[in-house]
XYZ file of N, CA, C and O in Angstrom:
608
model
N 11.924 -12.394 4.779
C 11.606 -12.861 3.544
C 12.645 -12.461 2.428
O 12.991 -11.298 2.307
N 13.245 -13.388 1.861
C 14.291 -13.169 0.614
C 13.694 -13.880 -0.402
O 13.530 -15.139 -0.435
N 13.900 -13.225 -1.455
C 13.423 -13.954 -2.793
C 14.618 -13.757 -3.687
O 14.956 -12.680 -4.348
N 15.356 -14.908 -4.100
C 16.390 -14.779 -5.089
C 16.086 -14.482 -6.357
O 16.858 -13.967 -7.198
N 14.890 -14.616 -6.833
C 14.348 -14.264 -8.124
C 14.366 -12.724 -8.348
O 14.585 -12.171 -9.517
N 14.191 -11.953 -7.267
C 14.092 -10.598 -7.334
C 15.156 -10.077 -6.314
O 14.658 -9.375 -5.236
N 16.393 -10.069 -6.433
C 17.357 -9.667 -5.484
C 17.418 -8.288 -5.093
O 17.717 -7.833 -4.088
N 16.996 -7.525 -6.123
C 17.047 -5.960 -5.877
C 15.847 -5.301 -5.038
O 15.838 -4.308 -4.547
N 14.895 -6.234 -4.829
C 13.694 -5.858 -4.103
C 13.849 -6.086 -2.521
O 14.414 -7.223 -2.187
N 13.504 -5.192 -1.727
C 13.549 -5.219 -0.299
C 12.289 -6.123 0.213
O 11.258 -6.197 -0.461
N 12.317 -6.542 1.420
C 11.297 -7.441 1.840
C 9.936 -6.881 1.826
O 8.946 -7.474 1.486
N 9.922 -5.486 2.172
C 8.610 -4.908 2.136
C 8.117 -4.640 0.727
O 6.919 -4.699 0.405
N 8.942 -4.519 -0.222
C 8.604 -4.461 -1.629
C 8.030 -5.781 -2.197
O 6.966 -5.749 -2.933
N 8.577 -6.777 -1.629
C 8.098 -8.212 -2.093
C 6.735 -8.415 -1.430
O 5.666 -8.941 -2.164
N 6.456 -8.030 -0.217
C 5.143 -7.999 0.363
C 4.026 -7.211 -0.543
O 2.917 -7.606 -0.892
N 4.411 -5.945 -0.881
C 3.615 -5.114 -1.712
C 3.227 -5.741 -2.997
O 2.209 -5.656 -3.475
N 4.377 -6.442 -3.605
C 4.032 -7.090 -4.917
C 2.975 -8.108 -4.721
O 2.053 -8.196 -5.410
N 3.009 -8.992 -3.659
C 2.036 -9.993 -3.612
C 0.745 -9.360 -3.121
O -0.353 -9.922 -3.585
N 0.520 -8.420 -2.374
C -0.591 -7.663 -2.000
C -1.255 -7.090 -3.388
O -2.489 -7.239 -3.567
N -0.477 -6.358 -4.140
C -1.100 -5.810 -5.397
C -1.625 -6.945 -6.221
O -2.669 -6.682 -6.928
N -0.897 -8.101 -6.315
C -1.383 -9.257 -7.057
C -2.802 -9.634 -6.525
O -3.776 -9.848 -7.417
N -2.924 -9.711 -5.254
C -4.134 -10.185 -4.580
C -5.277 -9.276 -4.882
O -6.262 -9.615 -5.211
N -4.970 -7.972 -4.653
C -5.961 -6.917 -4.706
C -6.441 -6.894 -6.243
O -7.721 -6.685 -6.346
N -5.671 -7.167 -7.114
C -5.978 -7.179 -8.554
C -7.044 -8.284 -8.797
O -8.097 -8.070 -9.619
N -7.075 -9.246 -8.125
C -8.058 -10.304 -8.175
C -9.326 -9.968 -7.674
O -10.344 -10.541 -7.950
N -9.346 -8.855 -6.965
C -10.805 -8.296 -6.457
C -11.058 -7.084 -7.275
O -12.038 -6.295 -6.760
N -10.300 -6.849 -8.358
C -10.824 -5.767 -9.295
C -10.139 -4.478 -8.947
O -10.433 -3.393 -9.506
N -9.189 -4.588 -8.086
C -8.444 -3.237 -7.814
C -7.312 -2.883 -8.615
O -6.848 -3.859 -9.125
N -6.916 -1.614 -8.756
C -5.676 -1.356 -9.320
C -4.826 -0.776 -8.156
O -5.551 -0.100 -7.312
N -3.451 -0.897 -8.361
C -2.735 -0.457 -7.132
C -1.613 0.319 -7.668
O -1.094 0.279 -8.742
N -1.060 1.289 -6.807
C 0.060 1.906 -6.777
C 0.776 1.704 -5.525
O 0.302 1.689 -4.482
N 2.227 1.870 -5.767
C 3.083 1.822 -4.430
C 3.669 3.233 -4.124
O 3.986 3.924 -5.064
N 3.904 3.392 -2.933
C 4.562 4.566 -2.400
C 3.887 5.952 -2.863
O 4.572 6.882 -3.328
N 2.640 5.953 -2.727
C 2.031 7.143 -2.894
C 2.087 8.023 -1.706
O 1.946 7.630 -0.595
N 2.155 9.478 -1.962
C 2.224 10.429 -0.909
C 0.724 11.118 -0.984
O 0.559 11.985 -1.812
N -0.171 10.744 -0.003
C -1.384 11.311 0.134
C -1.383 12.735 0.626
O -2.159 13.556 0.387
N -0.322 13.036 1.558
C -0.174 14.359 2.264
C 1.213 14.424 2.606
O 1.882 13.476 2.835
N 1.755 15.723 2.902
C 2.943 15.864 3.237
C 3.464 15.078 4.620
O 2.631 15.033 5.465
N 4.470 14.488 4.458
C 4.982 13.521 5.609
C 4.348 12.232 5.601
O 4.767 11.462 6.570
N 3.615 11.826 4.663
C 3.189 10.441 4.722
C 3.336 9.810 3.342
O 3.403 10.496 2.387
N 3.745 8.595 3.425
C 3.830 7.696 2.110
C 3.336 6.359 2.275
O 3.918 5.538 3.090
N 2.193 5.966 1.644
C 1.571 4.684 1.863
C 2.496 3.609 1.061
O 2.895 3.891 -0.105
N 2.536 2.393 1.495
C 3.255 1.488 0.858
C 2.357 0.928 -0.388
O 2.876 0.862 -1.468
N 1.083 0.707 -0.237
C 0.200 0.319 -1.289
C -1.181 1.002 -1.202
O -1.600 1.105 -0.085
N -1.582 1.666 -2.234
C -2.940 2.198 -2.139
C -3.665 1.441 -3.386
O -3.222 1.458 -4.513
N -4.779 1.044 -2.988
C -5.693 0.248 -3.979
C -7.010 1.087 -4.255
O -7.592 1.571 -3.232
N -7.250 1.023 -5.580
C -8.408 1.849 -6.054
C -9.379 0.747 -6.529
O -9.006 -0.012 -7.483
N -10.595 0.543 -5.794
C -11.400 -0.464 -6.334
C -12.264 -0.281 -7.310
O -12.411 0.965 -7.742
N -13.164 -1.119 -7.782
C -14.052 -1.057 -8.860
C -15.222 -0.001 -8.571
O -15.714 0.376 -9.621
N -15.502 0.202 -7.484
C -16.493 1.187 -7.071
C -16.021 2.387 -6.493
O -16.638 3.200 -5.874
N -14.638 2.650 -6.728
C -14.021 3.814 -6.227
C -13.610 3.841 -4.903
O -13.035 4.851 -4.364
N -13.713 2.670 -4.093
C -13.121 2.661 -2.844
C -11.712 2.696 -2.652
O -11.013 2.160 -3.717
N -11.174 3.212 -1.655
C -9.748 3.262 -1.599
C -9.187 2.636 -0.285
O -9.778 2.907 0.801
N -8.316 1.780 -0.502
C -7.729 0.967 0.633
C -6.192 1.330 0.747
O -5.450 1.511 -0.335
N -5.782 1.483 1.879
C -4.313 1.557 2.095
C -3.887 0.265 2.991
O -4.440 -0.189 3.762
N -2.621 -0.182 2.407
C -2.012 -1.445 2.998
C -0.495 -1.076 3.335
O 0.265 -0.482 2.380
N -0.334 -1.146 4.481
C 1.228 -0.870 5.114
C 1.878 -2.200 5.121
O 1.242 -3.116 5.859
N 2.952 -2.448 4.572
C 3.619 -3.647 4.461
C 4.784 -3.640 5.595
O 5.656 -2.802 5.559
N 4.696 -4.544 6.445
C 5.815 -4.590 7.474
C 6.423 -5.951 7.486
O 5.953 -7.066 7.519
N 7.821 -5.881 7.208
C 8.644 -7.150 7.229
C 9.213 -7.636 8.310
O 9.744 -8.843 8.351
N 9.119 -6.951 9.490
C 9.662 -7.491 10.739
C 9.028 -6.690 11.920
O 8.293 -5.682 11.777
N 9.173 -7.201 13.107
C 8.687 -6.611 14.320
C 9.312 -5.186 14.512
O 8.559 -4.234 14.828
N 10.600 -4.932 14.253
C 11.310 -3.693 14.251
C 10.656 -2.698 13.327
O 10.485 -1.497 13.633
N 10.310 -3.137 12.186
C 9.736 -2.285 11.175
C 8.463 -1.858 11.623
O 8.029 -0.614 11.428
N 7.558 -2.485 12.168
C 6.298 -2.233 12.816
C 6.501 -1.286 13.932
O 5.826 -0.308 14.039
N 7.310 -1.593 14.876
C 7.654 -0.774 16.055
C 8.082 0.564 15.735
O 7.909 1.566 16.504
N 8.817 0.576 14.613
C 9.453 2.048 14.224
C 8.362 2.886 13.464
O 8.578 4.090 13.387
N 7.129 2.295 13.168
C 6.321 3.151 12.410
C 5.355 3.882 13.403
O 4.494 3.393 14.075
N 5.620 5.124 13.613
C 4.993 6.034 14.330
C 3.840 6.840 13.704
O 3.126 7.655 14.464
N 3.605 6.721 12.492
C 2.697 7.539 11.852
C 1.503 6.943 11.053
O 0.761 7.434 10.462
N 1.454 5.494 11.315
C 0.345 4.751 10.628
C -1.122 5.353 10.833
O -1.884 5.421 10.035
N -1.297 5.901 11.915
C -2.658 6.360 12.277
C -2.922 7.550 11.432
O -4.196 7.897 11.119
N -1.962 8.283 10.940
C -2.110 9.484 9.965
C -2.653 8.986 8.760
O -3.392 9.825 7.955
N -2.631 7.732 8.283
C -3.080 7.111 7.015
C -4.612 6.914 7.117
O -5.298 6.611 6.080
N -5.074 6.835 8.248
C -6.632 6.337 8.475
C -7.634 7.411 7.860
O -8.652 6.990 7.164
N -7.291 8.638 7.757
C -8.082 9.632 7.174
C -7.938 9.670 5.648
O -8.541 10.479 5.042
N -7.156 8.918 5.141
C -6.928 8.863 3.643
C -7.267 7.514 2.935
O -6.973 7.351 1.867
N -8.260 6.890 3.617
C -8.793 5.653 2.996
C -10.015 5.247 3.580
O -10.388 5.641 4.607
N -10.734 4.340 2.783
C -12.000 3.619 3.313
C -11.729 2.562 4.249
O -12.480 2.215 5.143
N -10.571 1.737 3.886
C -10.160 0.653 4.708
C -8.572 0.623 4.841
O -8.054 0.945 3.957
N -8.074 0.295 5.993
C -6.696 0.194 6.335
C -6.260 -1.048 6.715
O -6.924 -1.783 7.575
N -5.174 -1.662 6.044
C -4.716 -2.999 6.245
C -3.158 -2.988 6.695
O -2.357 -2.150 6.143
N -2.726 -4.041 7.369
C -1.316 -4.334 7.459
C -1.147 -5.553 6.573
O -2.028 -6.433 6.582
N 0.135 -5.646 5.948
C 0.414 -6.809 5.186
C 1.646 -7.342 5.832
O 2.743 -6.539 6.061
N 1.784 -8.549 6.131
C 2.913 -9.091 6.815
C 2.987 -10.528 6.326
O 2.215 -11.132 5.634
N 4.333 -11.113 6.511
C 4.496 -12.485 5.999
C 3.985 -13.409 7.106
O 3.453 -13.060 8.290
N 3.877 -14.789 6.747
C 3.355 -15.708 7.762
C 4.055 -15.997 9.052
O 3.541 -16.436 9.929
N 5.323 -15.411 9.093
C 6.128 -15.552 10.358
C 6.039 -14.340 11.235
O 6.565 -14.433 12.566
N 5.368 -13.285 10.862
C 5.254 -12.126 11.544
C 4.303 -12.390 12.720
O 3.305 -12.987 12.601
N 4.589 -11.912 14.012
C 3.762 -12.026 15.167
C 2.479 -11.213 14.978
O 2.566 -9.967 15.516
N 1.614 -11.501 14.243
C 0.368 -10.746 13.944
C -0.492 -10.250 15.205
O -1.240 -9.351 15.117
N -0.335 -10.983 16.272
C -1.015 -10.523 17.378
C -0.549 -8.995 17.966
O -1.225 -8.387 18.709
N 0.615 -8.608 17.375
C 1.180 -7.189 17.664
C 0.368 -6.080 17.010
O 0.145 -4.943 17.326
N -0.405 -6.576 15.885
C -1.127 -5.553 15.119
C -2.478 -5.146 15.684
O -3.145 -5.993 16.253
N -2.780 -3.898 15.647
C -4.079 -3.403 16.249
C -5.347 -4.187 15.613
O -5.313 -4.402 14.301
N -6.146 -4.652 16.464
C -7.269 -5.426 15.949
C -8.214 -4.563 15.208
O -9.116 -5.191 14.514
N -8.300 -3.373 15.377
C -9.291 -2.628 14.689
C -8.813 -2.234 13.295
O -9.325 -1.248 12.667
N -7.677 -2.913 12.743
C -7.273 -2.693 11.504
C -7.262 -4.076 10.696
O -7.647 -5.063 11.219
N -7.316 -3.998 9.365
C -7.303 -5.240 8.572
C -5.983 -5.881 8.589
O -4.834 -5.271 8.784
N -6.016 -7.360 8.229
C -4.778 -7.951 8.245
C -4.777 -8.822 6.987
O -5.659 -9.559 6.516
N -3.498 -8.736 6.216
C -3.246 -9.520 5.132
C -2.026 -10.240 5.241
O -1.052 -9.704 5.746
N -2.005 -11.548 4.970
C -0.706 -12.247 5.057
C -0.173 -12.493 3.412
O -1.031 -12.783 2.675
N 0.852 -12.077 3.282
C 1.455 -12.031 1.923
C 2.887 -12.578 1.710
O 3.522 -12.768 2.691
N 3.134 -12.743 0.570
C 4.573 -13.166 0.089
C 4.677 -12.390 -1.185
O 3.908 -11.615 -1.634
N 5.807 -12.695 -2.014
C 6.151 -12.047 -3.204
C 5.173 -12.464 -4.218
O 5.105 -11.645 -5.291
N 4.275 -13.406 -4.112
C 3.460 -13.975 -5.194
C 2.139 -13.720 -5.094
O 1.379 -13.917 -5.929
N 1.558 -13.632 -3.697
C 0.104 -13.489 -3.571
C -0.105 -13.081 -2.151
O 0.895 -12.832 -1.364
N -1.341 -13.055 -1.754
C -1.745 -12.650 -0.503
C -3.108 -13.236 -0.088
O -3.784 -13.738 -1.065
N -3.506 -13.162 1.153
C -4.834 -13.502 1.542
C -5.206 -12.515 2.621
O -4.493 -12.209 3.582
N -6.514 -11.997 2.501
C -7.061 -11.147 3.497
C -7.564 -12.052 4.656
O -8.415 -12.836 4.477
N -6.759 -11.843 5.851
C -7.225 -12.621 7.103
C -8.374 -12.026 7.807
O -9.257 -12.595 8.384
N -8.277 -10.697 7.915
C -9.123 -9.888 8.672
C -9.486 -8.647 7.825
O -8.758 -7.811 7.560
N -10.780 -8.569 7.618
C -11.264 -7.435 6.841
C -11.167 -6.162 7.684
O -11.595 -6.316 8.788
N -10.682 -5.147 7.158
C -10.660 -3.839 7.922
C -12.095 -3.182 8.019
O -12.792 -3.387 7.001
N -12.406 -2.548 9.061
C -13.515 -1.826 9.112
C -13.612 -0.771 8.086
O -12.602 -0.252 7.769
N -14.683 -0.546 7.536
C -14.959 0.629 6.668
C -15.304 1.904 7.323
O -16.119 1.976 8.142
N -14.559 2.932 6.824
C -14.808 4.325 7.334
C -14.674 5.168 6.055
O -13.652 5.490 5.578
N -15.917 5.374 5.508
C -16.013 6.046 4.139
C -15.336 7.455 4.223
O -15.704 8.227 5.028
N -14.677 7.580 3.013
C -14.081 9.037 2.834
C -15.097 9.988 2.603
O -16.169 9.592 1.737
N -14.852 11.281 2.745
C -15.888 12.259 2.336
C -15.563 12.489 0.770
O -14.439 12.273 0.302
N -16.659 12.727 0.054
C -16.532 12.878 -1.466
C -15.375 13.972 -1.942
O -14.516 13.468 -2.677
N -15.165 15.009 -1.248
C -14.028 15.901 -1.740
C -12.784 15.258 -1.695
O -11.903 15.355 -2.311
N -12.530 14.639 -0.369
C -11.186 13.897 -0.212
C -11.058 12.721 -1.265
O -9.998 12.490 -1.864
N -12.083 11.971 -1.484
C -11.972 10.864 -2.431
C -11.588 11.392 -3.806
O -10.729 10.912 -4.496
N -12.136 12.529 -4.111
C -11.803 13.245 -5.540
C -10.357 13.509 -5.483
O -9.757 13.365 -6.568
N -9.949 14.137 -4.531
C -8.481 14.535 -4.445
C -7.540 13.330 -4.420
O -6.602 13.270 -5.262
N -7.835 12.343 -3.722
C -7.007 11.086 -3.785
C -7.075 10.421 -5.144
O -5.992 9.763 -5.437
N -8.283 10.399 -5.662
C -8.377 9.569 -6.969
C -7.528 10.308 -8.010
O -6.908 9.813 -8.790
N -7.483 11.630 -7.862
C -6.657 12.517 -8.893
C -5.179 12.235 -8.619
O -4.373 12.019 -9.517
N -4.797 12.156 -7.239
C -3.414 11.934 -7.022
C -2.909 10.527 -7.410
O -1.923 10.323 -7.950
N -3.881 9.536 -7.246
C -3.647 8.320 -7.595
C -3.417 8.023 -9.151
O -2.259 7.521 -9.580
N -4.131 8.747 -9.873
C -4.172 8.722 -11.426
C -2.682 9.585 -11.815
O -2.055 8.920 -12.722
N -2.370 10.617 -11.199
C -1.189 11.173 -11.584
C 0.012 10.510 -11.091
O 0.952 10.410 -11.953
N 0.042 9.783 -10.056
C 1.121 9.034 -9.586
C 1.288 7.951 -10.510
O 2.372 7.686 -10.888
N 0.224 7.171 -10.886
C 0.294 6.009 -11.893
C 0.760 6.509 -13.199
O 1.662 5.814 -13.875
N 0.362 7.523 -13.586
C 0.669 8.021 -15.024
C 2.200 8.544 -14.996
O 2.945 8.181 -15.839
N 2.650 9.143 -13.850
C 4.169 9.410 -13.730
C 4.982 8.175 -13.836
O 6.022 8.160 -14.410
N 4.468 7.159 -13.099
C 5.288 5.899 -13.002
C 5.250 5.327 -14.317
O 6.405 4.879 -14.704
N 4.240 5.339 -14.914
C 4.186 4.644 -16.402
C 5.155 5.496 -17.324
O 5.907 4.898 -18.140
N 5.064 6.870 -17.218
C 5.971 7.700 -18.025
C 7.447 7.351 -17.870
O 8.214 7.187 -18.807
N 7.763 7.334 -16.739
C 9.228 7.075 -16.292
C 9.597 5.529 -16.690
O 10.737 5.381 -17.233
N 8.750 4.664 -16.666
C 8.987 3.394 -17.182
C 9.209 3.213 -18.721
O 10.137 2.771 -19.161
N 8.410 3.885 -19.392
C 8.595 3.962 -20.939
C 9.664 4.981 -21.335
O 10.183 4.817 -22.381
N 10.089 5.972 -20.539
C 11.033 6.952 -20.799
C 12.058 7.103 -19.651
O 11.774 8.098 -18.887
N 13.070 6.295 -19.446
C 13.726 6.244 -18.265
C 14.464 7.502 -18.024
O 14.930 7.897 -16.938
N 14.824 8.223 -19.082
C 15.566 9.569 -18.916
C 14.689 10.723 -18.507
O 15.212 11.834 -18.270
N 13.335 10.448 -18.475
C 12.447 11.553 -18.255
C 12.633 11.951 -16.812
O 12.653 11.154 -15.833
N 12.628 13.138 -16.512
C 12.676 13.651 -15.135
C 11.203 14.416 -14.925
O 11.058 15.379 -15.676
N 10.304 13.975 -13.929
C 9.212 14.739 -13.796
C 9.393 16.218 -13.516
O 10.336 16.641 -12.808
N 8.498 16.936 -14.160
C 8.597 18.475 -14.048
C 9.662 19.048 -15.032
O 9.880 20.269 -15.026
N 10.225 18.268 -15.862
C 11.223 18.887 -16.839
C 10.737 19.506 -17.976
O 11.503 20.329 -18.699
N 9.393 19.295 -18.223
C 8.851 20.164 -19.440
C 8.042 21.470 -18.880
O 7.691 21.453 -18.027
């Protein structure tokens, strides 16, 4: 997937962009590249209108998926877990017990809803706070590009 409109974005980032747009149409707010725990970094985390937390991993190729050895570690950090791939991806490779989203840089569609496994309240509280801090930090850097987190 290459998009000449956004030449600086990698294929996975383009998928994430479409996913975030789609989740927004369902009332979610999203952040990209959130670290829920040491050694993990989710591509997209969505926070829903009822506080639900979805994790979406964007895979731009078969090799990208096969290299991902830690995806199961994300399951304990969300209510629902999805893969997002483009229409050419061999989706039969993806585990059937996870959700499936087909995406491009502009939109996405949920093809298979992920099963729900509700987070415990204390973990949800921690994740919601991490989500808020991550979003606020991103906004601060956007508004003040010279800002370095932790400099004050």
